[in-house]
PDB file of C-alpha atoms in Angstrom:
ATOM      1  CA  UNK B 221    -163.945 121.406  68.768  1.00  0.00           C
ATOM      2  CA  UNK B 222    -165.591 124.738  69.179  1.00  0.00           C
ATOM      3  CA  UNK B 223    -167.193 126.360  66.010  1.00  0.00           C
ATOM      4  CA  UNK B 224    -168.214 129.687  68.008  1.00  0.00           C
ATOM      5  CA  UNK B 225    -164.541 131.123  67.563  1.00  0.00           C
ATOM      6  CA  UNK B 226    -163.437 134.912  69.325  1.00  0.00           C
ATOM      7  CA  UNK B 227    -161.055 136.025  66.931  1.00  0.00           C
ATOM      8  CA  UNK B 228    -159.237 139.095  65.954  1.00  0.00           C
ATOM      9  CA  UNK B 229    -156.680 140.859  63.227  1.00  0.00           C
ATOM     10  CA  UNK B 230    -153.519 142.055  63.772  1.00  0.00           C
ATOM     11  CA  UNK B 231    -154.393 145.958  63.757  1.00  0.00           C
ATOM     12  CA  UNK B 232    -156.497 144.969  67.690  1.00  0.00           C
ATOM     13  CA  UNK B 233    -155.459 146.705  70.010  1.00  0.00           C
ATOM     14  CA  UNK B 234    -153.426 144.377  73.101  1.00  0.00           C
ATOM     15  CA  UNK B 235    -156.053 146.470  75.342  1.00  0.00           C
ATOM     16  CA  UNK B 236    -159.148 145.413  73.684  1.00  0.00           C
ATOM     17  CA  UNK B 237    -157.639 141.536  73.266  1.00  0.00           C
ATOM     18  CA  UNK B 238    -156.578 141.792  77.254  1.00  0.00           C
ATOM     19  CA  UNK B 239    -160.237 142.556  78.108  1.00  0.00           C
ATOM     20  CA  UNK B 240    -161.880 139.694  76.182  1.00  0.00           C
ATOM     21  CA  UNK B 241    -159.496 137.283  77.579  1.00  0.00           C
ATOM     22  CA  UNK B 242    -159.739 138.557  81.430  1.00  0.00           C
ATOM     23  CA  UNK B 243    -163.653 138.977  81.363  1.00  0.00           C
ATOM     24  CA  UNK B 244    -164.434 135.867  79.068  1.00  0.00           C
ATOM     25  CA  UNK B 245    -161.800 133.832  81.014  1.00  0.00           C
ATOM     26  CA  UNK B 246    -160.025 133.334  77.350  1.00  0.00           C
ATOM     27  CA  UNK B 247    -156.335 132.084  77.184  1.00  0.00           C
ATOM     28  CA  UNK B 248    -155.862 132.849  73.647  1.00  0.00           C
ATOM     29  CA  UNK B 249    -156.899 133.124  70.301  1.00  0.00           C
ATOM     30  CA  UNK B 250    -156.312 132.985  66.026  1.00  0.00           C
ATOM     31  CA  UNK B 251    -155.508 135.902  64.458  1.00  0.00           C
ATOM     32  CA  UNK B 252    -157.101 136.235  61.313  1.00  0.00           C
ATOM     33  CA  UNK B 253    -157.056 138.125  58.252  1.00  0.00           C
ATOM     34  CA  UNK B 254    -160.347 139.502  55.954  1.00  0.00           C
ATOM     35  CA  UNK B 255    -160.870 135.925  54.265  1.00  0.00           C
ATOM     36  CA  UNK B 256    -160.976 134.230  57.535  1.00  0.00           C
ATOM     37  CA  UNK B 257    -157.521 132.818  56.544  1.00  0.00           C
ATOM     38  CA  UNK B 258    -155.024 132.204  60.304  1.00  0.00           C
ATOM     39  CA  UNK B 259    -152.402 134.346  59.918  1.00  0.00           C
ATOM     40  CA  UNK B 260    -150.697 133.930  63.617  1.00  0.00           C
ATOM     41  CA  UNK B 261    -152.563 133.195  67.430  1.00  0.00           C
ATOM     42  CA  UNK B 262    -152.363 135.701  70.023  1.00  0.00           C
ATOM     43  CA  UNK B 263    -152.121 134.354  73.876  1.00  0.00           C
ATOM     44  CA  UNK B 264    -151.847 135.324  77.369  1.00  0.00           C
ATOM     45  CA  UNK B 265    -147.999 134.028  77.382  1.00  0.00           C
ATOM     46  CA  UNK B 266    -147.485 136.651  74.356  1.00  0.00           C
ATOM     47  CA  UNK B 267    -148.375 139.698  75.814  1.00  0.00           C
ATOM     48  CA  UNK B 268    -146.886 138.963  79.291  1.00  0.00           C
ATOM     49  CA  UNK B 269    -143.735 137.508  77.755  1.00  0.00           C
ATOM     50  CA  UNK B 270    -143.362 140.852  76.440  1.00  0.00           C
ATOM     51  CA  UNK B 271    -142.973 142.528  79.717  1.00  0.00           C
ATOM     52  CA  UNK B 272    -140.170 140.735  80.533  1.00  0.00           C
ATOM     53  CA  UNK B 273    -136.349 141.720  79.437  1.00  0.00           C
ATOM     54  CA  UNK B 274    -134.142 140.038  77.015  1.00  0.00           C
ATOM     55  CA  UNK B 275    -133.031 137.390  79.672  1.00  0.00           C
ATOM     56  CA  UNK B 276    -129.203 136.867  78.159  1.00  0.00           C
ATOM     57  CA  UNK B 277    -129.245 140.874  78.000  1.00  0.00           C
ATOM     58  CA  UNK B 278    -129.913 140.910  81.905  1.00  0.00           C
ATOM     59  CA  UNK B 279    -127.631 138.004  82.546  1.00  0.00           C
ATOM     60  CA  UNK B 280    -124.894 139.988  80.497  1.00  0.00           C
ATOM     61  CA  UNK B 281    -125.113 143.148  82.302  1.00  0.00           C
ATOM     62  CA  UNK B 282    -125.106 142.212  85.661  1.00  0.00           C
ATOM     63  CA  UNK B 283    -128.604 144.260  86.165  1.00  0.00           C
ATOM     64  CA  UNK B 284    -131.351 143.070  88.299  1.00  0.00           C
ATOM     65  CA  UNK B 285    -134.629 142.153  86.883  1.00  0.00           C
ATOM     66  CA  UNK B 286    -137.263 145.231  88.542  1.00  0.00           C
ATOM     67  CA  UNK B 287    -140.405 143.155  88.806  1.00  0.00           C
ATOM     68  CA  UNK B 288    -142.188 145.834  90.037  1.00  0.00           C
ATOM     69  CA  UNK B 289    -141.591 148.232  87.658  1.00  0.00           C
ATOM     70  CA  UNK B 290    -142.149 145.614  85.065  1.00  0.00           C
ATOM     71  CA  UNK B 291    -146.279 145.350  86.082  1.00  0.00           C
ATOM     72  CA  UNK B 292    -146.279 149.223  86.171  1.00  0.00           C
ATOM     73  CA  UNK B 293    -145.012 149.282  82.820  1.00  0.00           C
ATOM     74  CA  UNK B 294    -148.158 146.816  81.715  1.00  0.00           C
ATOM     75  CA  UNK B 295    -149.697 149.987  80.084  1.00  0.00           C
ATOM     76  CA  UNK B 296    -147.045 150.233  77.128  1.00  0.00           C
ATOM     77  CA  UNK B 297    -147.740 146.837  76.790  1.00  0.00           C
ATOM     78  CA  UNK B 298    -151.596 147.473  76.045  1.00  0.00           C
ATOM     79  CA  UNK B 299    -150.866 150.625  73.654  1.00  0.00           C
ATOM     80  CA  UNK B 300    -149.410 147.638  71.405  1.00  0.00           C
ATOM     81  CA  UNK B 301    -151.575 145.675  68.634  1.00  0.00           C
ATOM     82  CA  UNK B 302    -151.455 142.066  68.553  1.00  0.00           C
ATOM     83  CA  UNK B 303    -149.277 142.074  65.221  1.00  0.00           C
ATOM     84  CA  UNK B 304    -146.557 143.513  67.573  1.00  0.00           C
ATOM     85  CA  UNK B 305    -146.970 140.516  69.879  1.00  0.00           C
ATOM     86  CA  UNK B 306    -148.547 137.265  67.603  1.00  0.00           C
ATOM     87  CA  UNK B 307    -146.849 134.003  66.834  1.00  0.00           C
ATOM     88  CA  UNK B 308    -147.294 134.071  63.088  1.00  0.00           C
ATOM     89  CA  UNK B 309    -146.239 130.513  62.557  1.00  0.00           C
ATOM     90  CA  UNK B 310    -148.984 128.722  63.823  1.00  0.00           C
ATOM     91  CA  UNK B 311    -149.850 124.938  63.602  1.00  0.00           C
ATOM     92  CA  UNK B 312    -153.251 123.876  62.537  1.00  0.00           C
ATOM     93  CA  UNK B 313    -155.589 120.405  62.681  1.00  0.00           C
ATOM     94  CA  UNK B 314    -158.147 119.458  59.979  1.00  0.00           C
ATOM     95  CA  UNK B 315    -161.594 118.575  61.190  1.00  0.00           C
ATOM     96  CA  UNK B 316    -161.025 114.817  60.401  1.00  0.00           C
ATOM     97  CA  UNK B 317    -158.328 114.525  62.197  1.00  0.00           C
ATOM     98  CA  UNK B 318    -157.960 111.825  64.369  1.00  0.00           C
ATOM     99  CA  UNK B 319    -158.461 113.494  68.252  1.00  0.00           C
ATOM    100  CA  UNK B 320    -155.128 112.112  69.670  1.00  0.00           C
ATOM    101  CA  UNK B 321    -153.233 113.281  66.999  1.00  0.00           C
ATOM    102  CA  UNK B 322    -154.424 116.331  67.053  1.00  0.00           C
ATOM    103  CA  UNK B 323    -153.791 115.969  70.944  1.00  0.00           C
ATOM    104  CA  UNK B 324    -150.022 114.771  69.857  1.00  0.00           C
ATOM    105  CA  UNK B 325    -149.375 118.132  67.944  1.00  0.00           C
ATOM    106  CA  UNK B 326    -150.159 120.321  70.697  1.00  0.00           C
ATOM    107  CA  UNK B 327    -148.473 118.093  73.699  1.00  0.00           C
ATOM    108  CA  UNK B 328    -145.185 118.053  71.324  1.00  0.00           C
ATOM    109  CA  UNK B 329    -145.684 122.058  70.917  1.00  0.00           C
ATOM    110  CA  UNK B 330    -146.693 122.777  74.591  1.00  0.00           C
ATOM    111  CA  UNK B 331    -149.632 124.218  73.494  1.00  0.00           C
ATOM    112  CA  UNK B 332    -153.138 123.746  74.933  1.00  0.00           C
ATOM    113  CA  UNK B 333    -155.347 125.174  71.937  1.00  0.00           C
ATOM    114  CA  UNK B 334    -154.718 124.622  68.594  1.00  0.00           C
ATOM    115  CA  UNK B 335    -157.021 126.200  65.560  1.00  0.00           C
ATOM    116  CA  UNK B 336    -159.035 124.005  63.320  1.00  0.00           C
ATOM    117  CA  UNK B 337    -158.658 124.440  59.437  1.00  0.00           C
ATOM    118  CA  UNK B 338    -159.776 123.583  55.784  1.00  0.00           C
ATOM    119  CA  UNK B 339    -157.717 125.309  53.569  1.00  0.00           C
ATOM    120  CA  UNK B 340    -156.255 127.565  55.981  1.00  0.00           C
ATOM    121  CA  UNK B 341    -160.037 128.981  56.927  1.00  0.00           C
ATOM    122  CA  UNK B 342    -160.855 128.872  60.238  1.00  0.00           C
ATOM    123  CA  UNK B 343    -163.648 126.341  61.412  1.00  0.00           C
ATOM    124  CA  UNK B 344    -163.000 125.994  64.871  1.00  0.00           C
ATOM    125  CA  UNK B 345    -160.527 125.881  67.802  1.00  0.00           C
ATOM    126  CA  UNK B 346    -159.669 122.691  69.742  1.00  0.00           C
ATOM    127  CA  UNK B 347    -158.334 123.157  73.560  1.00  0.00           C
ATOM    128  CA  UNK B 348    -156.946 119.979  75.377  1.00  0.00           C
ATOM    129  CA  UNK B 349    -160.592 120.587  77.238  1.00  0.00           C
ATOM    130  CA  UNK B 350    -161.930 119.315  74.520  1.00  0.00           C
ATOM    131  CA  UNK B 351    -160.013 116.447  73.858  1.00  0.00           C
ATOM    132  CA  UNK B 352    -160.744 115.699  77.099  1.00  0.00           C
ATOM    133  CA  UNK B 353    -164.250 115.468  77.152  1.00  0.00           C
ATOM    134  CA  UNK B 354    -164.431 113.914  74.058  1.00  0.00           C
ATOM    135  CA  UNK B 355    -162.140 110.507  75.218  1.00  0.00           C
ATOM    136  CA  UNK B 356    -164.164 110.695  78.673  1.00  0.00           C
ATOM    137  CA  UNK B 357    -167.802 110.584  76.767  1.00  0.00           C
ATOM    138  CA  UNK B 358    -166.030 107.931  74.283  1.00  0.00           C
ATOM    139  CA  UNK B 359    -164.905 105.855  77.523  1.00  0.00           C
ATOM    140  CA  UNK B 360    -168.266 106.157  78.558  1.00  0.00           C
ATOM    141  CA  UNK B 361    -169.888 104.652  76.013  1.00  0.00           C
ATOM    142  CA  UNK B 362    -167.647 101.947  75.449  1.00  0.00           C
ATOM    143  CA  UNK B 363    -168.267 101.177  78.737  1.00  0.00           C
ATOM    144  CA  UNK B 364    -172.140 100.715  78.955  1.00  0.00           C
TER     145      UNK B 364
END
């Protein structure tokens, strides 16, 4: 896992969170609260999935999706704070737990980063990167 964390609250702006990600090459990251405690994750999915219409809505009325206007309108989307845009229910892995299943949880959520806890604190963040590299370097020393 990775103990040096970028984190932020729910009162950041979208702006300020889109310009970490973009220049740090960041997908995501926790949200937390004063105490450190996770209180949702912010990711790139979040704040472009909120460009995008209702889909049913669009279905319904016949309308066709305007693409084009939709990346013009980006800049509404970065006037918004990242407790307008957050998954608040977040799933979490405890720093003894066993790699693949911490690997299981996010494969059977879809998710490729998942935030390491002890009693709801943050301690770290685990990508599928990491999982990675940590079964390679075990492979390799099994094998020597």
């Amino acid at each position: 896992m990775c103990t040096d964390v970028r984190t932020c609250n729910v009162d950041t702006p979208i702006k300020e969170i889109a310009t970490v990600m973009c220049f740090n090459k960041i997908s995501g990251m926790p949200v937390v609260d004063a105490e450190n405690n996770v209180v949702g994750i912010i990711s790139e999915k979040d704040i472009l999935c909120s460009m995008f219409p209702d889909m049913k809505e669009l279905v319904d009325s016949g309308a066709k999706a305007d693409f084009e206007g939709m990346e013009k309108d980006y800049t509404s989307v970065l006037g918004k704070t990242v407790g307008d845009l957050m998954t608040s229910v977040v799933a979490s892995v405890s720093p003894d737990m066993p790699i693949l299943r911490a690997a299981s949880m996010m494969w059977i959520r879809k998710i490729r980063r998942i935030p390491v806890t002890e009693n709801n604190k943050l301690v770290g963040i685990l990508s599928m990167g990491d999982v990675h590299k940590a079964v390679f370097q075990e492979s390799l020393l099994l094998n020597n």
